[in-house]
Every structure is written in structure tokens, then in C-alpha cells.
Amino acid sequence: MTYTNPPTVPRKSATFDDYTLSEIRRAASTGIYDIRGAGAKRRLPHFDDLLFLGASMSRYPLEGYRERCGTDVVLGSRFASKPLELKIPITIAGMSFGSLSANAKDALGRGASAAGTSTTTGDGGMSREERSQSKMLVYQYLPSRYGMNPEDLLKADAIEIVVGQGAKPGGGGMLLGQKITDRVAEMRTLPKGIDQRSACRHPDWTGPDDLEIKIMELREITDWQKPIFVKVGGSRPYYDVALAVKSGADVVVIDGMQGGTAATQEVFIENVGIPTLACIRPAVQALQELGLHRKVQLIISGGIRNGADVAKALALGADAVSIGTAALVALGDNDPAREDEYRALGSTAGAYDDWHEGRDPAGITTQDPELMGRLDPELAGRRLANYLKVMTLEAQTIARACGKNHVHNLEPEDLCALTVEAAAMARVPLAGTSWIPGNGGF
Amino acid sequence: MPVVDLATAELRTLNQALHHQAPGSNETAWEVLNPHGAHAVAVGLNAPVTVTIKGSVGYYCGGMNREAQVVVDGSAGPGVAENMMSGQVRVKGDASQYAGATGHGGLLVVEGNASSRCGISMKGIDIVVRGNVGHMSAFMAQAGNLVVCGDAGDALGDSIYEARLFVRGSVKSLGADCIEKEMRPEHLKLLGELLGKAGFDGIDPTSFKRFGSARKLYNFSVDNADSYG
Amino acid sequence: MLAQMLGTMCDRGPDSAGFAVYGTPRSGLAKVTVQSPAPDEAFSGLAASVGGAVGTEVAIERRGSHAVLTVPADRLEAVRDHIRDQHGTVRVLGAGDAIEIYKEVGYPTEVAAVFGLANMAGTHAIGHTRMATESAVTTLGAHPFSTGPDQCLVHNGSLSNHNNLRRTLARDGIRFETENDSEVAAAYLTAQMGQGSSLGEALEKGLDDLDGFFTFVVGTKNGFGVLRDPIACKPAVLAETDRFVAFGSEYRALAALPGIETAKVWEPEPATVYFWER
């Protein structure tokens, strides 16, 4: 028997993996950072790492069909004379007309209205499609103030002052030339086809003391009727929530780093902000210390996918959740049925995130009339409504199993964690133990 | 003429009364006394009324104005006439930072000086300042006209889009992508009209310089990457 | 007048308030402002104890949770050391020939009333109302911060490099009472002046070393200075007549001052040091 030296298997670096190598080559070739849509793609501690305990001998469950489990939520009861009354604790997050097609906005409005919840405008003003289809519409007040006007402000059912978003806390919006069509340009008062970079700070206020005055102005303009939300990206939730409340917000929205964006630097999306799971308990703690938990409502977003995520967010103390990426998938985004077209764009179904290029085969993140025409708003709206109903049923299923007649009665004590990280972030014990890592310190 | 004394009346009562002017109401001239720097005075107006405020106001006076004429007989705090759509806001004294921010239309006149970030993100408003404007004025200005009869501070028109800037005095420095441009006859005509509407007669439009966008940052080019740093 | 100014600014900073009042210095004597959460107990016998330590009679004047000790000017350090070592519940808020500092948690008008601010007299004074951002709402976390003799600082904004700066200054021997970014700014200026800089020079250097957003007002025995960061977003208004110079975050705070109608009123330029000396 001849004996040859056995070859070593070629070994790729864990540090310099294929994606990293390709990004170095791309940067060297173009001289500009990578821009993409969606939220953080890296693996993060998330709701998957939590489990419900369910009822057993010491707790009694509710029957699925006969015994009621409420899901309604009122947003903005603190100061607004006309708070928002949602049937389900799931809302549609702000996504701009411009980044999304008119048909996609139309479909979001239809689906949300059918499910008894609200949609939210975005960094591009209020489109007629969305206003006409959304029974409840939250009007975002953003640093760019594109399309901001008092007429639409008075048409809105609530106002959301956007301080930041989870994909890029501290960053401004971006919309690249391909998507600045005539209509988008007109709504934003911009030249057609330019690369638009919106501001990262509001043009006429900085900091919580100024924000308090800005909120007062918006309340005066709208005769103290509309609920005022303040949305921040997940970074320092304990302080941000306390300051939003001190500034006079009715509702605080916290968007974790899995929250999506239309277009931002990859380096920003993956490296700035904290996971959604880590945002909730500090935010709730701030509300509790101010005596305002469940009085100033907390909305959590960033990577919410199913009824279990909803139930877990509520159990940790949120009043409602908000979905963006998941809603787009329900409409038809990244559907394997269009795999050939995703391949042609150098991507694959499930990974397509070049939403800023405006070539979305699903007709959602585009302004191209042909592509947009592929999305049937009525059908897509029905799909979204179905999805929202399923999520709600799932959350109710879990709540009933934990013996709750309302999803808001879920508590952190109904949960345990699978990993030490999730236990520390959610401040619930590691499964089978009474150990909450870091308890006592903050 | 309705007179509202903010020493005794609630601001909310004033603003709501102004919002609910019935069309064709005869109460078209209002006077506000003792503002003492109050915020959000006469905001969200939506009818052709005239509101004269006797004294100085705080933040966001005349904010989101439509159609109304608001006169501040004193100085105005930050964000006067922010996001105005139409009508006119006139400040007889000085205006603080962010004057006319994000305004879409109408005319803002400042008879004194305006502070920093005058006309920030303006989207179609006309702003005429009798005195000087501070640093970062017309930052990211998208559309409309800013007329400065005095001097402009640092970084005028930084990241400007299609707004037109006219300055009679000195400009301490220009911001990224803002350049001096030729004053053509149509600009002189426009400037003359704006000065006339503001009531600043006797100022010669030919004594101004015009500034606007070099349009070099409209689409990313690696050669301009330094401007993004 | 300052009480009225603070009252107007309540909604900007409802958490706590404080002020520094500069009186006319008395030759050979210095003042030490102390505070205690349990003042009845802590202040009884304090004057005698301090007097014993420095070998002279020491006067004490109490206002609420605060008290001002009048001590020999050349024994200031000994007094500080004695209080630190022997009176654990008593905190020194500030000391100097002229300065008295009062600060407390609560709504600003109530804080001003507790200390009787309206009836105080002095050559100049600085006040602050606080909306706490990241550090705790406590008495010591309220502004002004005093880290050197007759020096004090109030701040609107948020510094972004204060943690590193605090570590550096602490290594140089400066003691910190809070996690507050503004205390770091005060200590930074004190350290600069301790190395021989004038207040103006210290503020100029601060433009290089302090990152973030700030409008500072700094008081010394002889006057006060104002500095905004180069971006200058946090509001600031100055008013000057031949009788006074006044500073406020908003015109509202100045609106009731006598002669304000004819005063020169302006907003300080970014990255520019303003300073008035008596």
C-alpha cells in the first residue's frame, strides 16, 4: 500500500468569510459604502429564545372558543381627546410612499383596515391611496418634513414624531435617484432623479426640552385631539422613554435593530442599535418608575413575525407591536415564486434587499409602473388581513393557555428563557431555574 | 376687533377660536396682548384673518400658517412660521433660529435680524430679512427664495437644492455645494417683487448677489466623497 | 429677578433646579455652601466642629437643606477636608470668596421659594432648571456644578465624550460626585484654570476637547462667560444694557427684566467665547 501525504482541506477564515471578502472587493471597486434595505440580518438574541410556561396545576387555562380573550388596545389616552382604538395589538409601521409603490400603500391600508388596525405614513408625505384605504392612519412627523402640511395633519388620526428608527438610530433617510419619479419628487419638493439624503435631526428642535415645545405646538394646531407618538430607535430605551414621556408623548414607539429601512448603509444597519428583545424591559421600567405604564402606551417593533412574538412583547410590558418587513412579505415581497427574477438581479428569494434600486419584482419597493402593476392591492390587502388575523389568533392561543382573558394580562412571569443572553435581556429566568442574569444591576 | 390678553386668557382658547372662524366671519382682525414669549401663538391658522401680537413670542409662532396674516410687534423665538403654507408672517423685531423652517409657501418678513438656520429645509416659502442671518441659513433648502438685505453667516446654503438665495451684504462662508450664480433679469425682477411685497422699498435689487446649488451633490460621485465626510 | 427667570423656565426643566449667587467678598473670609439630606442632625454642631478644626469661630447660616459656613479664606482646604472626614452626611456644593450655591430636586418655583431666592442679593447669579437626560434626578445632579473656588457651570445640551474625559480628569486627581456630563465640563474648566488658563482660554480649549451639544454659562468671582458648541443648536439668548447683562435659554426668561424693551438682545454665535467681568 502506497502512502501519500493526506491533503489538508482548504480552510476559509471565520473572520474573513465569503460575505466579508465580497464586501471588501465591492468597496475597493466602487469607493462607496453598501446601501441596502431591510433590518439587521445578523443572528441576534430574539423572541425565539423565550418560551411561555403555560397553565398547569397552579394556573388555569381558558377554553379556546368559548372563553373570551380580548385583544383591543387604546393608544393615546393620556392627553388626546380622540385616542386611537385598535381591535388588535398589531399596527403597521411607517413606510414611505416613495420607498413603497402606491399600490403597496393601498394594499397596506386595505389589509390593516380589514383587521381593525392602523397604518403609518413615512418619509414622503401622505398618499391619497393610503388615506383613502386606511380607516386609521398615523402621520409621521420626520426630520425631512417632506410633504408635511397642516391639511394632512388634520386628516390624520394620530401623529408620530420620528426621532429615529431601529435600523439606524442617529441616521437620516435615503432614497436614491432611481425612485425619485415625478410624483415622488413633487410630493417631496425635490428635483427628479436626485439621490435624496434626509436629515438625521429635526430642523427646528433639538433635545427633549425643545421637543416638549414642539409637541405643544402640534397639539395646539390640532386642537389637542390627535394622539402624539414619539418613535425612537432602540439604543438607550430607559432614558429615551423617560424623556419622551417628560416631553409629553401619548405613546412611545421603540424600534429595535431588526427593524427595517428602505435604504441605509449596511454598516449602520448591522452595527448601530440594540436588539428588539433588549429594548422592552428598560422601556417598561422607565414607564413604571414614572407611574405611567399602560397609561402612556409602548409600541415595540423590529423583527415581529408571528403571534408568539406578539404575545412575548406584550408579556414583557409592551401595549402593542408594529410590523413592517413582515407586512411586506405578506403582500408578496421576496416570494420564491419569482425566484428567476431575483436571480437575474443577483439575489435570491428571501435575500433580496436592494429595495432602493426600485427594481422589485414583487412591485412593492418600486416606482416602476410595470412592476408596480404586478401588485393587486385588493388581493395583497386580503393577504395582509389574513396574516394579521393569524397573528392575533396565535397570540390569543398563547394568552388563553396562560389563563388570560386579555392579551395585556400576560406578564414577564409567564416566560422563561432558553439562553443566558435572552434571560438577561428579557429579565426572565433561564428555563428551569430561578436565575435572572444581571438581576439587581442595570 | 377681538382682543385676547394672554395674561388672563388660555393659549388654547385663543388658537381654537382662531381655528374655528366661520367662513365669511367679520372678525378678521385680532389682537393678542401680553404674549411674554409664549410658545405656539397663532399656530395652525387656516383663514384670511389678521392677528397682531403686541410683544415678543416664543417658539413656533405662526407655525403651519395658511392664509392668515400674523404680525409680531416684537421679536420671535425659534421656528417662527415653521412649515408655513401660505399667507404672511411679519416679525418687527428679530427672529431666533430656524425662522421659516420647512415652509412650503407664503411670505415671512423679518424686519430685524434672523438667527442661525434661517430657512432650513425651506420648500417653497419666500423669506425676506431686513438685517442679517446667522450660520447654516438655508441648510438643505429645497425651494423658494431667501432674501437677506444684510450679511449672511457661515455655511450659507449648505447642501442646498433648488432654492434661490439673494444676499446684499457679505457672506461669511458658503456651505457645501452652494455657489454664487449670475443675476439674470428674471432674478432682478423676482427680487424686486419680493422686496416690494415685504415693504422694503428703496433697496436696489442690483446691489444683491445670487447664490444657489452647484448640483454636484445631487447624485453620488466618488470624486465628491469628501463632502460626505 | 433670577427667581422670576427660573419660574418662567419650569417647563423646560421640571425635575430640579439650582442657582449660584455671588455676593460681595469680605476680606479674609470665605464661604462654604454645604448640603445634607438630614440637615437638622447634620448641621447642629457643624459650625463648632469646623471651628474647632481650624481654630477659629465659624458662622453658619442655614437655608433649608443647605447652610453657608463663613470660614477664614486661607483655611478653605482644611475646612473641606474636615467636613469630608468627620461629617459624612454633609456635602460641600461649592466654596469661595463670593459664591453660594443652592440646588434641590423639585419644581423650580418651589426650589427657589424654599431657599428664599427672591430675597437674596449679589453682584451676579446663575440659575438652572433641569430636565434630566441620562443621569439621576438628585440634589447633587442638579445644576450649577461647582468644582473650583468661586466657579460654577450650568449646561443645556448633552456631551458625547464625557465618560472618557471624566476618567482622564479623575486620574489627575479630580473628585466627581455624580455621573452627570455637565459636572465633567465644570471639572474640565476648573482643571484648565488650575493650570493657569483664564476662563476665556479654558473655554476656548474646551471647544477642542468637549464633544457634543452644549450651551454653557460659567460663573466666576468676577463675572460670567457663555459658550455654545460649533453646531449651536441648543438655544441661547443674551441681553445687555448699561445696567446688566442677562442670559437665558429663551427670550421668555428675559421678558420681565427692567428695560428689556431697549436692551441689546442677541443670540451668541457658535464656538465663540463671551465673557463679562465686573
PDB file of N, CA, C and O in Angstrom, chain A residues 210-255:
ATOM      1  N   ASP A 210     -36.716  71.073  23.925  1.00  0.00           N
ATOM      2  CA  ASP A 210     -37.324  71.625  22.718  1.00  0.00           C
ATOM      3  C   ASP A 210     -38.502  70.754  22.249  1.00  0.00           C
ATOM      4  O   ASP A 210     -39.522  71.277  21.796  1.00  0.00           O
ATOM      5  N   LEU A 211     -38.346  69.440  22.347  1.00  0.00           N
ATOM      6  CA  LEU A 211     -39.402  68.541  21.868  1.00  0.00           C
ATOM      7  C   LEU A 211     -40.713  68.807  22.600  1.00  0.00           C
ATOM      8  O   LEU A 211     -41.790  68.758  22.019  1.00  0.00           O
ATOM      9  N   GLU A 212     -40.598  69.088  23.885  1.00  0.00           N
ATOM     10  CA  GLU A 212     -41.811  69.378  24.656  1.00  0.00           C
ATOM     11  C   GLU A 212     -42.582  70.552  24.025  1.00  0.00           C
ATOM     12  O   GLU A 212     -43.810  70.539  23.935  1.00  0.00           O
ATOM     13  N   ILE A 213     -41.837  71.547  23.570  1.00  0.00           N
ATOM     14  CA  ILE A 213     -42.479  72.716  22.958  1.00  0.00           C
ATOM     15  C   ILE A 213     -43.047  72.340  21.593  1.00  0.00           C
ATOM     16  O   ILE A 213     -44.132  72.780  21.208  1.00  0.00           O
ATOM     17  N   LYS A 214     -42.317  71.506  20.841  1.00  0.00           N
ATOM     18  CA  LYS A 214     -42.804  71.058  19.526  1.00  0.00           C
ATOM     19  C   LYS A 214     -44.102  70.264  19.679  1.00  0.00           C
ATOM     20  O   LYS A 214     -45.059  70.464  18.925  1.00  0.00           O
ATOM     21  N   ILE A 215     -44.149  69.393  20.674  1.00  0.00           N
ATOM     22  CA  ILE A 215     -45.378  68.617  20.893  1.00  0.00           C
ATOM     23  C   ILE A 215     -46.532  69.555  21.237  1.00  0.00           C
ATOM     24  O   ILE A 215     -47.651  69.403  20.745  1.00  0.00           O
ATOM     25  N   MET A 216     -46.233  70.546  22.052  1.00  0.00           N
ATOM     26  CA  MET A 216     -47.272  71.512  22.409  1.00  0.00           C
ATOM     27  C   MET A 216     -47.791  72.229  21.162  1.00  0.00           C
ATOM     28  O   MET A 216     -49.001  72.421  21.006  1.00  0.00           O
ATOM     29  N   GLU A 217     -46.882  72.610  20.263  1.00  0.00           N
ATOM     30  CA  GLU A 217     -47.317  73.288  19.033  1.00  0.00           C
ATOM     31  C   GLU A 217     -48.243  72.376  18.215  1.00  0.00           C
ATOM     32  O   GLU A 217     -49.298  72.812  17.748  1.00  0.00           O
ATOM     33  N   LEU A 218     -47.837  71.102  18.043  1.00  0.00           N
ATOM     34  CA  LEU A 218     -48.661  70.181  17.263  1.00  0.00           C
ATOM     35  C   LEU A 218     -50.020  69.976  17.922  1.00  0.00           C
ATOM     36  O   LEU A 218     -51.039  69.842  17.246  1.00  0.00           O
ATOM     37  N   ARG A 219     -50.045  69.957  19.228  1.00  0.00           N
ATOM     38  CA  ARG A 219     -51.340  69.821  19.924  1.00  0.00           C
ATOM     39  C   ARG A 219     -52.195  71.066  19.714  1.00  0.00           C
ATOM     40  O   ARG A 219     -53.412  70.971  19.525  1.00  0.00           O
ATOM     41  N   GLU A 220     -51.564  72.237  19.758  1.00  0.00           N
ATOM     42  CA  GLU A 220     -52.322  73.478  19.539  1.00  0.00           C
ATOM     43  C   GLU A 220     -52.879  73.504  18.114  1.00  0.00           C
ATOM     44  O   GLU A 220     -54.017  73.902  17.896  1.00  0.00           O
ATOM     45  N   ILE A 221     -52.060  73.082  17.140  1.00  0.00           N
ATOM     46  CA  ILE A 221     -52.519  73.105  15.742  1.00  0.00           C
ATOM     47  C   ILE A 221     -53.704  72.165  15.556  1.00  0.00           C
ATOM     48  O   ILE A 221     -54.637  72.454  14.809  1.00  0.00           O
ATOM     49  N   THR A 222     -53.691  71.039  16.256  1.00  0.00           N
ATOM     50  CA  THR A 222     -54.746  70.038  16.064  1.00  0.00           C
ATOM     51  C   THR A 222     -55.771  70.068  17.203  1.00  0.00           C
ATOM     52  O   THR A 222     -56.487  69.091  17.422  1.00  0.00           O
ATOM     53  N   ASP A 223     -55.832  71.181  17.913  1.00  0.00           N
ATOM     54  CA  ASP A 223     -56.814  71.368  18.992  1.00  0.00           C
ATOM     55  C   ASP A 223     -56.818  70.234  20.019  1.00  0.00           C
ATOM     56  O   ASP A 223     -57.874  69.841  20.526  1.00  0.00           O
ATOM     57  N   TRP A 224     -55.651  69.702  20.328  1.00  0.00           N
ATOM     58  CA  TRP A 224     -55.471  68.690  21.385  1.00  0.00           C
ATOM     59  C   TRP A 224     -56.310  67.440  21.137  1.00  0.00           C
ATOM     60  O   TRP A 224     -56.707  66.746  22.065  1.00  0.00           O
ATOM     61  N   GLN A 225     -56.587  67.132  19.855  1.00  0.00           N
ATOM     62  CA  GLN A 225     -57.410  65.959  19.560  1.00  0.00           C
ATOM     63  C   GLN A 225     -56.580  64.716  19.265  1.00  0.00           C
ATOM     64  O   GLN A 225     -56.945  63.614  19.649  1.00  0.00           O
ATOM     65  N   LYS A 226     -55.485  64.901  18.536  1.00  0.00           N
ATOM     66  CA  LYS A 226     -54.770  63.741  17.992  1.00  0.00           C
ATOM     67  C   LYS A 226     -53.765  63.180  19.004  1.00  0.00           C
ATOM     68  O   LYS A 226     -52.985  63.940  19.586  1.00  0.00           O
ATOM     69  N   PRO A 227     -53.716  61.864  19.122  1.00  0.00           N
ATOM     70  CA  PRO A 227     -52.641  61.273  19.926  1.00  0.00           C
ATOM     71  C   PRO A 227     -51.277  61.597  19.299  1.00  0.00           C
ATOM     72  O   PRO A 227     -51.163  61.655  18.069  1.00  0.00           O
ATOM     73  N   ILE A 228     -50.293  61.834  20.136  1.00  0.00           N
ATOM     74  CA  ILE A 228     -48.949  62.108  19.632  1.00  0.00           C
ATOM     75  C   ILE A 228     -48.008  60.999  20.091  1.00  0.00           C
ATOM     76  O   ILE A 228     -47.833  60.760  21.282  1.00  0.00           O
ATOM     77  N   PHE A 229     -47.449  60.299  19.100  1.00  0.00           N
ATOM     78  CA  PHE A 229     -46.488  59.231  19.356  1.00  0.00           C
ATOM     79  C   PHE A 229     -45.081  59.833  19.210  1.00  0.00           C
ATOM     80  O   PHE A 229     -44.890  60.757  18.424  1.00  0.00           O
ATOM     81  N   VAL A 230     -44.131  59.266  19.930  1.00  0.00           N
ATOM     82  CA  VAL A 230     -42.724  59.579  19.679  1.00  0.00           C
ATOM     83  C   VAL A 230     -42.017  58.267  19.383  1.00  0.00           C
ATOM     84  O   VAL A 230     -42.104  57.323  20.174  1.00  0.00           O
ATOM     85  N   LYS A 231     -41.386  58.194  18.214  1.00  0.00           N
ATOM     86  CA  LYS A 231     -40.698  56.951  17.819  1.00  0.00           C
ATOM     87  C   LYS A 231     -39.191  57.130  17.919  1.00  0.00           C
ATOM     88  O   LYS A 231     -38.646  58.094  17.379  1.00  0.00           O
ATOM     89  N   VAL A 232     -38.546  56.183  18.588  1.00  0.00           N
ATOM     90  CA  VAL A 232     -37.087  56.217  18.688  1.00  0.00           C
ATOM     91  C   VAL A 232     -36.515  54.860  18.285  1.00  0.00           C
ATOM     92  O   VAL A 232     -37.174  53.835  18.439  1.00  0.00           O
ATOM     93  N   GLY A 233     -35.309  54.881  17.787  1.00  0.00           N
ATOM     94  CA  GLY A 233     -34.596  53.646  17.501  1.00  0.00           C
ATOM     95  C   GLY A 233     -34.074  53.068  18.813  1.00  0.00           C
ATOM     96  O   GLY A 233     -33.750  53.805  19.739  1.00  0.00           O
ATOM     97  N   GLY A 234     -34.002  51.746  18.885  1.00  0.00           N
ATOM     98  CA  GLY A 234     -33.554  51.109  20.116  1.00  0.00           C
ATOM     99  C   GLY A 234     -32.077  51.380  20.363  1.00  0.00           C
ATOM    100  O   GLY A 234     -31.228  50.935  19.593  1.00  0.00           O
ATOM    101  N   SER A 235     -31.779  52.144  21.387  1.00  0.00           N
ATOM    102  CA  SER A 235     -30.379  52.359  21.751  1.00  0.00           C
ATOM    103  C   SER A 235     -30.261  52.564  23.255  1.00  0.00           C
ATOM    104  O   SER A 235     -29.592  51.808  23.938  1.00  0.00           O
ATOM    105  N   ARG A 236     -30.932  53.586  23.781  1.00  0.00           N
ATOM    106  CA  ARG A 236     -30.945  53.822  25.223  1.00  0.00           C
ATOM    107  C   ARG A 236     -32.406  53.915  25.677  1.00  0.00           C
ATOM    108  O   ARG A 236     -32.881  54.981  26.069  1.00  0.00           O
ATOM    109  N   PRO A 237     -33.136  52.803  25.591  1.00  0.00           N
ATOM    110  CA  PRO A 237     -34.593  52.880  25.775  1.00  0.00           C
ATOM    111  C   PRO A 237     -35.017  53.425  27.133  1.00  0.00           C
ATOM    112  O   PRO A 237     -36.028  54.122  27.216  1.00  0.00           O
ATOM    113  N   TYR A 238     -34.252  53.128  28.165  1.00  0.00           N
ATOM    114  CA  TYR A 238     -34.655  53.593  29.501  1.00  0.00           C
ATOM    115  C   TYR A 238     -34.713  55.125  29.531  1.00  0.00           C
ATOM    116  O   TYR A 238     -35.700  55.723  29.956  1.00  0.00           O
ATOM    117  N   TYR A 239     -33.658  55.761  29.028  1.00  0.00           N
ATOM    118  CA  TYR A 239     -33.623  57.223  29.057  1.00  0.00           C
ATOM    119  C   TYR A 239     -34.562  57.824  28.019  1.00  0.00           C
ATOM    120  O   TYR A 239     -35.246  58.821  28.267  1.00  0.00           O
ATOM    121  N   ASP A 240     -34.577  57.208  26.834  1.00  0.00           N
ATOM    122  CA  ASP A 240     -35.392  57.777  25.755  1.00  0.00           C
ATOM    123  C   ASP A 240     -36.878  57.751  26.096  1.00  0.00           C
ATOM    124  O   ASP A 240     -37.609  58.697  25.801  1.00  0.00           O
ATOM    125  N   VAL A 241     -37.313  56.665  26.698  1.00  0.00           N
ATOM    126  CA  VAL A 241     -38.731  56.584  27.057  1.00  0.00           C
ATOM    127  C   VAL A 241     -39.051  57.634  28.127  1.00  0.00           C
ATOM    128  O   VAL A 241     -40.045  58.355  28.040  1.00  0.00           O
ATOM    129  N   ALA A 242     -38.191  57.722  29.129  1.00  0.00           N
ATOM    130  CA  ALA A 242     -38.440  58.705  30.190  1.00  0.00           C
ATOM    131  C   ALA A 242     -38.513  60.112  29.604  1.00  0.00           C
ATOM    132  O   ALA A 242     -39.380  60.917  29.974  1.00  0.00           O
ATOM    133  N   LEU A 243     -37.634  60.415  28.664  1.00  0.00           N
ATOM    134  CA  LEU A 243     -37.612  61.769  28.087  1.00  0.00           C
ATOM    135  C   LEU A 243     -38.808  62.000  27.161  1.00  0.00           C
ATOM    136  O   LEU A 243     -39.369  63.093  27.139  1.00  0.00           O
ATOM    137  N   ALA A 244     -39.200  60.976  26.408  1.00  0.00           N
ATOM    138  CA  ALA A 244     -40.385  61.133  25.557  1.00  0.00           C
ATOM    139  C   ALA A 244     -41.604  61.410  26.422  1.00  0.00           C
ATOM    140  O   ALA A 244     -42.445  62.254  26.088  1.00  0.00           O
ATOM    141  N   VAL A 245     -41.680  60.709  27.543  1.00  0.00           N
ATOM    142  CA  VAL A 245     -42.819  60.911  28.442  1.00  0.00           C
ATOM    143  C   VAL A 245     -42.767  62.313  29.064  1.00  0.00           C
ATOM    144  O   VAL A 245     -43.770  63.019  29.112  1.00  0.00           O
ATOM    145  N   LYS A 246     -41.587  62.731  29.483  1.00  0.00           N
ATOM    146  CA  LYS A 246     -41.456  64.079  30.058  1.00  0.00           C
ATOM    147  C   LYS A 246     -41.793  65.142  29.024  1.00  0.00           C
ATOM    148  O   LYS A 246     -42.281  66.216  29.358  1.00  0.00           O
ATOM    149  N   SER A 247     -41.492  64.846  27.747  1.00  0.00           N
ATOM    150  CA  SER A 247     -41.781  65.818  26.692  1.00  0.00           C
ATOM    151  C   SER A 247     -43.260  65.863  26.343  1.00  0.00           C
ATOM    152  O   SER A 247     -43.672  66.718  25.577  1.00  0.00           O
ATOM    153  N   GLY A 248     -44.043  64.911  26.872  1.00  0.00           N
ATOM    154  CA  GLY A 248     -45.486  64.988  26.685  1.00  0.00           C
ATOM    155  C   GLY A 248     -46.065  64.003  25.692  1.00  0.00           C
ATOM    156  O   GLY A 248     -47.198  64.178  25.249  1.00  0.00           O
ATOM    157  N   ALA A 249     -45.336  62.935  25.336  1.00  0.00           N
ATOM    158  CA  ALA A 249     -45.871  61.966  24.370  1.00  0.00           C
ATOM    159  C   ALA A 249     -47.049  61.202  24.964  1.00  0.00           C
ATOM    160  O   ALA A 249     -47.108  60.949  26.160  1.00  0.00           O
ATOM    161  N   ASP A 250     -47.985  60.818  24.093  1.00  0.00           N
ATOM    162  CA  ASP A 250     -49.075  59.929  24.497  1.00  0.00           C
ATOM    163  C   ASP A 250     -48.649  58.476  24.367  1.00  0.00           C
ATOM    164  O   ASP A 250     -49.125  57.613  25.091  1.00  0.00           O
ATOM    165  N   VAL A 251     -47.808  58.214  23.370  1.00  0.00           N
ATOM    166  CA  VAL A 251     -47.397  56.857  23.024  1.00  0.00           C
ATOM    167  C   VAL A 251     -45.912  56.898  22.673  1.00  0.00           C
ATOM    168  O   VAL A 251     -45.459  57.840  22.012  1.00  0.00           O
ATOM    169  N   VAL A 252     -45.165  55.884  23.125  1.00  0.00           N
ATOM    170  CA  VAL A 252     -43.756  55.794  22.735  1.00  0.00           C
ATOM    171  C   VAL A 252     -43.570  54.546  21.888  1.00  0.00           C
ATOM    172  O   VAL A 252     -44.054  53.469  22.248  1.00  0.00           O
ATOM    173  N   VAL A 253     -42.906  54.710  20.759  1.00  0.00           N
ATOM    174  CA  VAL A 253     -42.637  53.593  19.858  1.00  0.00           C
ATOM    175  C   VAL A 253     -41.138  53.336  19.896  1.00  0.00           C
ATOM    176  O   VAL A 253     -40.348  54.255  19.678  1.00  0.00           O
ATOM    177  N   ILE A 254     -40.769  52.083  20.181  1.00  0.00           N
ATOM    178  CA  ILE A 254     -39.343  51.734  20.155  1.00  0.00           C
ATOM    179  C   ILE A 254     -39.115  50.670  19.099  1.00  0.00           C
ATOM    180  O   ILE A 254     -39.779  49.643  19.084  1.00  0.00           O
ATOM    181  N   ASP A 255     -38.182  50.965  18.229  1.00  0.00           N
ATOM    182  CA  ASP A 255     -37.890  50.116  17.087  1.00  0.00           C
ATOM    183  C   ASP A 255     -36.507  49.517  17.282  1.00  0.00           C
ATOM    184  O   ASP A 255     -35.509  50.228  17.286  1.00  0.00           O
TER     185      ASP A 255
END
